[in-house]
PDB file of C-alpha atoms in Angstrom:
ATOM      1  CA  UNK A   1      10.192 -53.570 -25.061  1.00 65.00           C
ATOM      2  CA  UNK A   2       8.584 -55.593 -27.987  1.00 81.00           C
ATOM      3  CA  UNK A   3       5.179 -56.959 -27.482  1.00 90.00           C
ATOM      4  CA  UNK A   4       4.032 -60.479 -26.534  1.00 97.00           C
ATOM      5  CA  UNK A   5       1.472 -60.764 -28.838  1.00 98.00           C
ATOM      6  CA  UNK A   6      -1.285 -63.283 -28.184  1.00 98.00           C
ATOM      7  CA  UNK A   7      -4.213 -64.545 -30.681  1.00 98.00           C
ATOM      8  CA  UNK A   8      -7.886 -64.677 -29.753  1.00 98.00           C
ATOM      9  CA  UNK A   9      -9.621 -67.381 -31.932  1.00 97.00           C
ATOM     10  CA  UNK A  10     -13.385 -66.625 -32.393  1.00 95.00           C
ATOM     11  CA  UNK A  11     -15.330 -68.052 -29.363  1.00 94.00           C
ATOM     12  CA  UNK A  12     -12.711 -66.282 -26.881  1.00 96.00           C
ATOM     13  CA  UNK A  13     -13.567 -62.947 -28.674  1.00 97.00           C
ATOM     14  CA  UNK A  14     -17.205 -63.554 -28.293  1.00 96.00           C
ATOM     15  CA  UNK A  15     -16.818 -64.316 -24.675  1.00 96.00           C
ATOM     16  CA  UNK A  16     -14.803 -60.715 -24.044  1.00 97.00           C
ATOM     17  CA  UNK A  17     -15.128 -58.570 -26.370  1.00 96.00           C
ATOM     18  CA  UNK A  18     -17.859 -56.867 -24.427  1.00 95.00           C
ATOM     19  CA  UNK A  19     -16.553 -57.509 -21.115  1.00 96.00           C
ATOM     20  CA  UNK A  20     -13.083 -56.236 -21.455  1.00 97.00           C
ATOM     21  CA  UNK A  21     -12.581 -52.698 -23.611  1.00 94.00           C
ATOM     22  CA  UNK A  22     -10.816 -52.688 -25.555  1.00 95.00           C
ATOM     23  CA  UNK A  23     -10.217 -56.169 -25.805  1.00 97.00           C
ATOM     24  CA  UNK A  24      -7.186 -55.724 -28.651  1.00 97.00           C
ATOM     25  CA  UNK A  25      -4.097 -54.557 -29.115  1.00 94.00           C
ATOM     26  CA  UNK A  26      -3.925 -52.628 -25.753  1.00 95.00           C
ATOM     27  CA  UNK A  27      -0.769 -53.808 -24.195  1.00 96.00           C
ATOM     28  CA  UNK A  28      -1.025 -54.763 -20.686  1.00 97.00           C
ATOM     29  CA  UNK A  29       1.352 -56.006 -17.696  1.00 97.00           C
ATOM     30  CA  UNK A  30       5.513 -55.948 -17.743  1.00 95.00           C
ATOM     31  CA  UNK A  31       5.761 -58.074 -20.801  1.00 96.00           C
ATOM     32  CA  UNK A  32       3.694 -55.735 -22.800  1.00 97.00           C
ATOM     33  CA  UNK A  33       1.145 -58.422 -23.888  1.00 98.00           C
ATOM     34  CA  UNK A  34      -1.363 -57.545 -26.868  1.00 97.00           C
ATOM     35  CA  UNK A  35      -4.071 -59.473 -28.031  1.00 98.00           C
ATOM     36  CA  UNK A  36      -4.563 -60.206 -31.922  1.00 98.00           C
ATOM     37  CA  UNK A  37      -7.256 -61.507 -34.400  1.00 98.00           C
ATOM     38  CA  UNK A  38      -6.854 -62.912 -37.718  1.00 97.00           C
ATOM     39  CA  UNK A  39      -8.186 -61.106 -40.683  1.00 96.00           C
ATOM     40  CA  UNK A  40     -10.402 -64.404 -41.143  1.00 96.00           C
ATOM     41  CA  UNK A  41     -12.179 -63.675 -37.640  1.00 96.00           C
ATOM     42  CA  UNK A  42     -13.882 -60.575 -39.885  1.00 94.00           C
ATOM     43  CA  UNK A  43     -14.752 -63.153 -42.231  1.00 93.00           C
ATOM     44  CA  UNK A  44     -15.906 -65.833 -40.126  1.00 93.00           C
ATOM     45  CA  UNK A  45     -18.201 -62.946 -37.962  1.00 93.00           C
ATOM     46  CA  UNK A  46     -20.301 -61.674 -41.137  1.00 90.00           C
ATOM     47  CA  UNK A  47     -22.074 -65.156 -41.272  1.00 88.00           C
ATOM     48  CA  UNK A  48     -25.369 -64.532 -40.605  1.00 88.00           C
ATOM     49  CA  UNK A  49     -25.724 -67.089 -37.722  1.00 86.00           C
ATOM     50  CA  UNK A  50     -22.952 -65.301 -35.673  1.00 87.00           C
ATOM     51  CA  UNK A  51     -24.609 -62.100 -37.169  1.00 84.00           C
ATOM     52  CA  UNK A  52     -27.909 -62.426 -35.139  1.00 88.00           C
ATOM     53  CA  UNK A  53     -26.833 -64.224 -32.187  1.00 89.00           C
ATOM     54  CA  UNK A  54     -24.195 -61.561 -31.595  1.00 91.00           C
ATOM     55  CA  UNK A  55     -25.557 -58.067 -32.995  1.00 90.00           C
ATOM     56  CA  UNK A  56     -22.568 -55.986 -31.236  1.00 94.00           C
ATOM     57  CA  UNK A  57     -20.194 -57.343 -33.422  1.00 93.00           C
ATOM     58  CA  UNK A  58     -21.537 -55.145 -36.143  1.00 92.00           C
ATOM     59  CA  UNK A  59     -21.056 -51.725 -33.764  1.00 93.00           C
ATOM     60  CA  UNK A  60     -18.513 -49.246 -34.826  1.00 94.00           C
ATOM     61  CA  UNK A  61     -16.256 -49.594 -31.884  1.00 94.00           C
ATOM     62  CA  UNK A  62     -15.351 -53.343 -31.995  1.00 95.00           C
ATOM     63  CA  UNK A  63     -15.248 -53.186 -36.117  1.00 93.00           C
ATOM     64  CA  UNK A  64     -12.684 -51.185 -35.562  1.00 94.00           C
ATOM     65  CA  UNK A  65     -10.539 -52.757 -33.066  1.00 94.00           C
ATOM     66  CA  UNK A  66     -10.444 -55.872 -35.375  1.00 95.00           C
ATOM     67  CA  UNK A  67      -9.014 -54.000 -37.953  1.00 94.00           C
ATOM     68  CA  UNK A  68      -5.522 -54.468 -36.529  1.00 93.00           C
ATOM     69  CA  UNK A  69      -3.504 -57.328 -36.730  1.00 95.00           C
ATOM     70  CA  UNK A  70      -0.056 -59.024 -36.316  1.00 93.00           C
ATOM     71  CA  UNK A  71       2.437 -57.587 -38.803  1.00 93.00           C
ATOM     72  CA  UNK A  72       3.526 -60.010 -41.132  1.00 96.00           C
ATOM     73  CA  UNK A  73       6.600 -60.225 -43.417  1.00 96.00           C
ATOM     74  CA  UNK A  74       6.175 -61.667 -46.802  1.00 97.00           C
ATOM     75  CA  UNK A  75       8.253 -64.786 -45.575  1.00 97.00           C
ATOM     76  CA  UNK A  76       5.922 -65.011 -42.343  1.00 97.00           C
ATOM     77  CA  UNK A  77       2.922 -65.012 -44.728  1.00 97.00           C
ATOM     78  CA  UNK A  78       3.996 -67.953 -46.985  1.00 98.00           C
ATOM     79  CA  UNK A  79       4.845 -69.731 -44.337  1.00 98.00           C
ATOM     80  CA  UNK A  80       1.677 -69.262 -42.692  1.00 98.00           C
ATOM     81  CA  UNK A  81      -0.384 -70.383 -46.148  1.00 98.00           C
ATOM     82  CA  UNK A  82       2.192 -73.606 -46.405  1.00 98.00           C
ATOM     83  CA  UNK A  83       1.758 -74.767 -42.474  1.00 98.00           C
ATOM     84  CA  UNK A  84      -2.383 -73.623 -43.032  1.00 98.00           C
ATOM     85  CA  UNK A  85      -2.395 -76.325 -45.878  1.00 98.00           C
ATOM     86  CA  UNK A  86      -0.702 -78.352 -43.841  1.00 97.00           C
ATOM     87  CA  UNK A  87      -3.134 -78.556 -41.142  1.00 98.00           C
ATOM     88  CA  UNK A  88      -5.992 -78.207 -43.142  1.00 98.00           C
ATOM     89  CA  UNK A  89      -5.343 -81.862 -45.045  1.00 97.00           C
ATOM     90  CA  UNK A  90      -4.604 -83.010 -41.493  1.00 97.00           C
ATOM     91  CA  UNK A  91      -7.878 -81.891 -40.337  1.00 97.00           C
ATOM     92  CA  UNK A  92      -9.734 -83.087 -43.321  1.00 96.00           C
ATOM     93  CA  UNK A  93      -7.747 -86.938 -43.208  1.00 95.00           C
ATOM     94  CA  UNK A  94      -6.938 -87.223 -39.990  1.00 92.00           C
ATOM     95  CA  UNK A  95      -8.996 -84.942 -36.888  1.00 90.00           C
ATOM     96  CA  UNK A  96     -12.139 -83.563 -38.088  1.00 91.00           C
ATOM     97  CA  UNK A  97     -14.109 -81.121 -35.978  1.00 94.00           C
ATOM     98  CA  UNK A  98     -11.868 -77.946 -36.647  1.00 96.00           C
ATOM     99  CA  UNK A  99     -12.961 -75.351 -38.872  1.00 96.00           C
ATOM    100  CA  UNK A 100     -10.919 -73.698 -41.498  1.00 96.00           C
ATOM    101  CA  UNK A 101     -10.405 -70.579 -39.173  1.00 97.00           C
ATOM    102  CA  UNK A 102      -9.385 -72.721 -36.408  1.00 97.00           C
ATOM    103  CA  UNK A 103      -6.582 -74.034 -38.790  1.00 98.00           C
ATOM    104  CA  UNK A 104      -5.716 -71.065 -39.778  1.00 98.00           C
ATOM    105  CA  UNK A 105      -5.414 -69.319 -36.181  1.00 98.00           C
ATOM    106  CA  UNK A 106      -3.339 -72.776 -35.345  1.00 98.00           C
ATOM    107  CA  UNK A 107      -1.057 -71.863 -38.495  1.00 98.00           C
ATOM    108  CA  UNK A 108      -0.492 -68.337 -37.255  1.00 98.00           C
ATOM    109  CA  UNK A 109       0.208 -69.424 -33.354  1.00 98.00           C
ATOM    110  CA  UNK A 110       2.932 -72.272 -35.140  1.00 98.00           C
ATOM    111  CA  UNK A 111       4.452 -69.446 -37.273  1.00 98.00           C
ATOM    112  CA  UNK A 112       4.644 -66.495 -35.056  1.00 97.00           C
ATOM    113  CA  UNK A 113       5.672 -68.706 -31.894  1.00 97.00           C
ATOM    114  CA  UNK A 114       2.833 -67.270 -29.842  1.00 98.00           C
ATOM    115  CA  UNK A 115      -0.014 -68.639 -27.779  1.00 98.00           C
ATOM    116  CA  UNK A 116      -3.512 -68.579 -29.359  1.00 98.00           C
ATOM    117  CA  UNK A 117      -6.548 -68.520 -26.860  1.00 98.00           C
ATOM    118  CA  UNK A 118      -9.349 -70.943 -27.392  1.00 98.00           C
ATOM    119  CA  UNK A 119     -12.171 -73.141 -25.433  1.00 97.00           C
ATOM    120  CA  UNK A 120     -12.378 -75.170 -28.869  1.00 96.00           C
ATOM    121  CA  UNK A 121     -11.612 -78.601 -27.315  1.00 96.00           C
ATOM    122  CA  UNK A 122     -10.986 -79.214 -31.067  1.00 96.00           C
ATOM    123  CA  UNK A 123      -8.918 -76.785 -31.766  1.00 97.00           C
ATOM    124  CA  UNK A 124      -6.954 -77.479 -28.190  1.00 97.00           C
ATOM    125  CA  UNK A 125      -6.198 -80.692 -30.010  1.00 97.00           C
ATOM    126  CA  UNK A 126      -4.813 -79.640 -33.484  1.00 98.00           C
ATOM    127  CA  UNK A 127      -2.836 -77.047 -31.899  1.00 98.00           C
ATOM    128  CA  UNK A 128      -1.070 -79.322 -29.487  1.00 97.00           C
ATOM    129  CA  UNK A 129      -0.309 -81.796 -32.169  1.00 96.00           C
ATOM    130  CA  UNK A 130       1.107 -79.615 -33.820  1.00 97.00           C
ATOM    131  CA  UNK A 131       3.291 -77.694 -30.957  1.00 97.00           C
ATOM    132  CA  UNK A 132       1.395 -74.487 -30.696  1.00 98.00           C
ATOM    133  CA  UNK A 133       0.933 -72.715 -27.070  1.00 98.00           C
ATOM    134  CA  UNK A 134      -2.575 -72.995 -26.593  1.00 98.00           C
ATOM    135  CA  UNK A 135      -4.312 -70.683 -23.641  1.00 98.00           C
ATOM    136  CA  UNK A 136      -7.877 -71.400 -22.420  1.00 98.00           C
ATOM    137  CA  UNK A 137      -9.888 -67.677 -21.715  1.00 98.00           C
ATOM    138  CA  UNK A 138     -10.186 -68.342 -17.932  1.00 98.00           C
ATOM    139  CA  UNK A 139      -5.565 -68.654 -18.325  1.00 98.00           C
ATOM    140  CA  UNK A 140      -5.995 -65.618 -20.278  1.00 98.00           C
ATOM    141  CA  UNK A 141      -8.101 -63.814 -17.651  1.00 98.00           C
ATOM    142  CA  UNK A 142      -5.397 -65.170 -14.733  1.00 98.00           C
ATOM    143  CA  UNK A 143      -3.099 -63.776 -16.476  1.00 98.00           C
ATOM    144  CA  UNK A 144      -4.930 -60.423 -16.662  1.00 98.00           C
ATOM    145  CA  UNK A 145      -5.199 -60.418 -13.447  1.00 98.00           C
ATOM    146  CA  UNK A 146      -1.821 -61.059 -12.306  1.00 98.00           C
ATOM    147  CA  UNK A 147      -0.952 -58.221 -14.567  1.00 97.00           C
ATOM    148  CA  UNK A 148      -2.904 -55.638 -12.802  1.00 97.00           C
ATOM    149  CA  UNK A 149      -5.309 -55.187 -15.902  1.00 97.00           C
ATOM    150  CA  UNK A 150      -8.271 -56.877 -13.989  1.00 97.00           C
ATOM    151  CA  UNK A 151      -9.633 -57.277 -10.663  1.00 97.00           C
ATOM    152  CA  UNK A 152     -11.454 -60.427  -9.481  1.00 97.00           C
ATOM    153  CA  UNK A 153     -14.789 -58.697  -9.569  1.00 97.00           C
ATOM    154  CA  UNK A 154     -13.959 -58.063 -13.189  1.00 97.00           C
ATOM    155  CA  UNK A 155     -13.374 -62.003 -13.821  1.00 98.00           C
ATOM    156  CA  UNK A 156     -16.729 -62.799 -11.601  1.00 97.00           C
ATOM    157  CA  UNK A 157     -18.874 -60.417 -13.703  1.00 97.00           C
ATOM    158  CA  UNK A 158     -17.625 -62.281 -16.843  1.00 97.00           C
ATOM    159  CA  UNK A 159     -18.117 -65.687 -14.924  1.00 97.00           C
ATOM    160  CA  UNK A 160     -21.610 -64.768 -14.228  1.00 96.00           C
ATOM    161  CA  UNK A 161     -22.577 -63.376 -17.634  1.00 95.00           C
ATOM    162  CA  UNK A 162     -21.330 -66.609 -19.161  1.00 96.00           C
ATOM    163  CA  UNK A 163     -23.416 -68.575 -16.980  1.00 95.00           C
ATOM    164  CA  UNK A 164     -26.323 -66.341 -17.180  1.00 95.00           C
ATOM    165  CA  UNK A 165     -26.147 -66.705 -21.232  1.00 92.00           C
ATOM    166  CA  UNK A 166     -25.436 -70.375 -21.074  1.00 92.00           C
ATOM    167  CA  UNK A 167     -21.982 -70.439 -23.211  1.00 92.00           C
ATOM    168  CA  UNK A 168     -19.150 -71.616 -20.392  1.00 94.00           C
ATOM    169  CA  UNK A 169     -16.261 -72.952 -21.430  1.00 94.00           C
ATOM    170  CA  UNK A 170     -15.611 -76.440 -20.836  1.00 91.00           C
ATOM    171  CA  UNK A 171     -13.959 -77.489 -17.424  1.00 92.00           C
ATOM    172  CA  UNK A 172     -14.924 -74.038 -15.984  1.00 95.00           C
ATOM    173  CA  UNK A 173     -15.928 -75.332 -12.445  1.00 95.00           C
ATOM    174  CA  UNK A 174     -12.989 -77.330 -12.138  1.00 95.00           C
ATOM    175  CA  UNK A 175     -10.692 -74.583 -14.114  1.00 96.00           C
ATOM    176  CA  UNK A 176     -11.872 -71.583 -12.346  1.00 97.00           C
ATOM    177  CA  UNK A 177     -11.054 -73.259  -8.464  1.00 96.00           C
ATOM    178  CA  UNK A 178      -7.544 -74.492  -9.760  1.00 96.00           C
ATOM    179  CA  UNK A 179      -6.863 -70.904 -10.917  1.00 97.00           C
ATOM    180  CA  UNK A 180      -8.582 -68.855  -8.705  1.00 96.00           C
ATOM    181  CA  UNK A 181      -8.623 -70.903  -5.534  1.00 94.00           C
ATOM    182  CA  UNK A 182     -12.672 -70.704  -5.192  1.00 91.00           C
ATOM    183  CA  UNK A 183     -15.841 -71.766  -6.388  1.00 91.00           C
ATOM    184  CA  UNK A 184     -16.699 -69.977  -9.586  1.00 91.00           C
ATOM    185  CA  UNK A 185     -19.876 -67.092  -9.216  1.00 88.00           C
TER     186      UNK A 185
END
């Protein structure tokens, strides 16, 4: 069975990366879904904001897992570049707030026909204007667990660590008990 490949824009990787090992292209549940990065992820992670805030991007093991990405023909790639360019003089003329990355993740998910995870409300927004299948991290840990590669103390742990370190996503009370059918931890 082919994979159902998946993209994880920056701030979903941040949030479970940790939590979830390996976080990539493992494949997981009946449909064989595998989560992807972007080569520009590696880019966008050497800044030296992201650099201190999140040291254990740096380590060995998850340096490696992001060297893997979604094959690409030469056709997929131009189109890619073309529908980034698009977006990208969208962005600047019409929707600021995304960042180049986000644009290009968007161009990808249009491309490739495949959902890209995010909690970027501004991202959310370019993506949907566009058509893309957009997944928020607490759809992508639903669907984790209703594909056996989770449990529910799994998704609480990461609940709590995201509350402990004060980086949520948006919506998450309301989110988590329309998924989960209970309070968040």
């Amino acid at each position: 069975m082919a994979q159902s490949k998946i993209l994880v824009d920056t701030n979903c990787y941040l949030r479970l990366a940790q939590s979830i090992q390996p976080l990539l292209c493992t494949p997981f549940g009946k449909q064989e879904y595998c989560l992807y990065v972007i080569p520009e992820l590696n880019g966008e992670l050497r800044s030296r904001h992201l650099r201190t805030k999140f040291s254990w991007v740096g380590q060995a093991e998850f340096l490696d897992e992001r060297e893997r990405f979604p094959t690409l023909s030469r056709k997929q790639k131009n189109s890619i570049n073309d529908t980034f360019d698009f977006l990208w003089d969208f962005v600047q003329n019409e929707q600021p707030g995304p960042s180049r990355v986000d644009a290009r993740f968007v161009a990808y998910a249009i491309e490739l026909q495949i959902p890209v995870v995010t909690d970027d409300e501004d991202m959310i927004k370019l993506a949907q204007a566009f058509g893309a299948a957009v997944m928020r991290s607490l759809d992508l840990l639903k669907l984790m667990l209703d594909e056996g590669h989770i449990d529910i103390q799994k998704i609480q742990a990461i609940v709590a660590y995201w509350r402990h370190v004060g980086d949520t996503p948006g919506q998450l009370e309301r989110r988590y008990r329309k998924l989960f059918g209970r309070k968040p931890p």
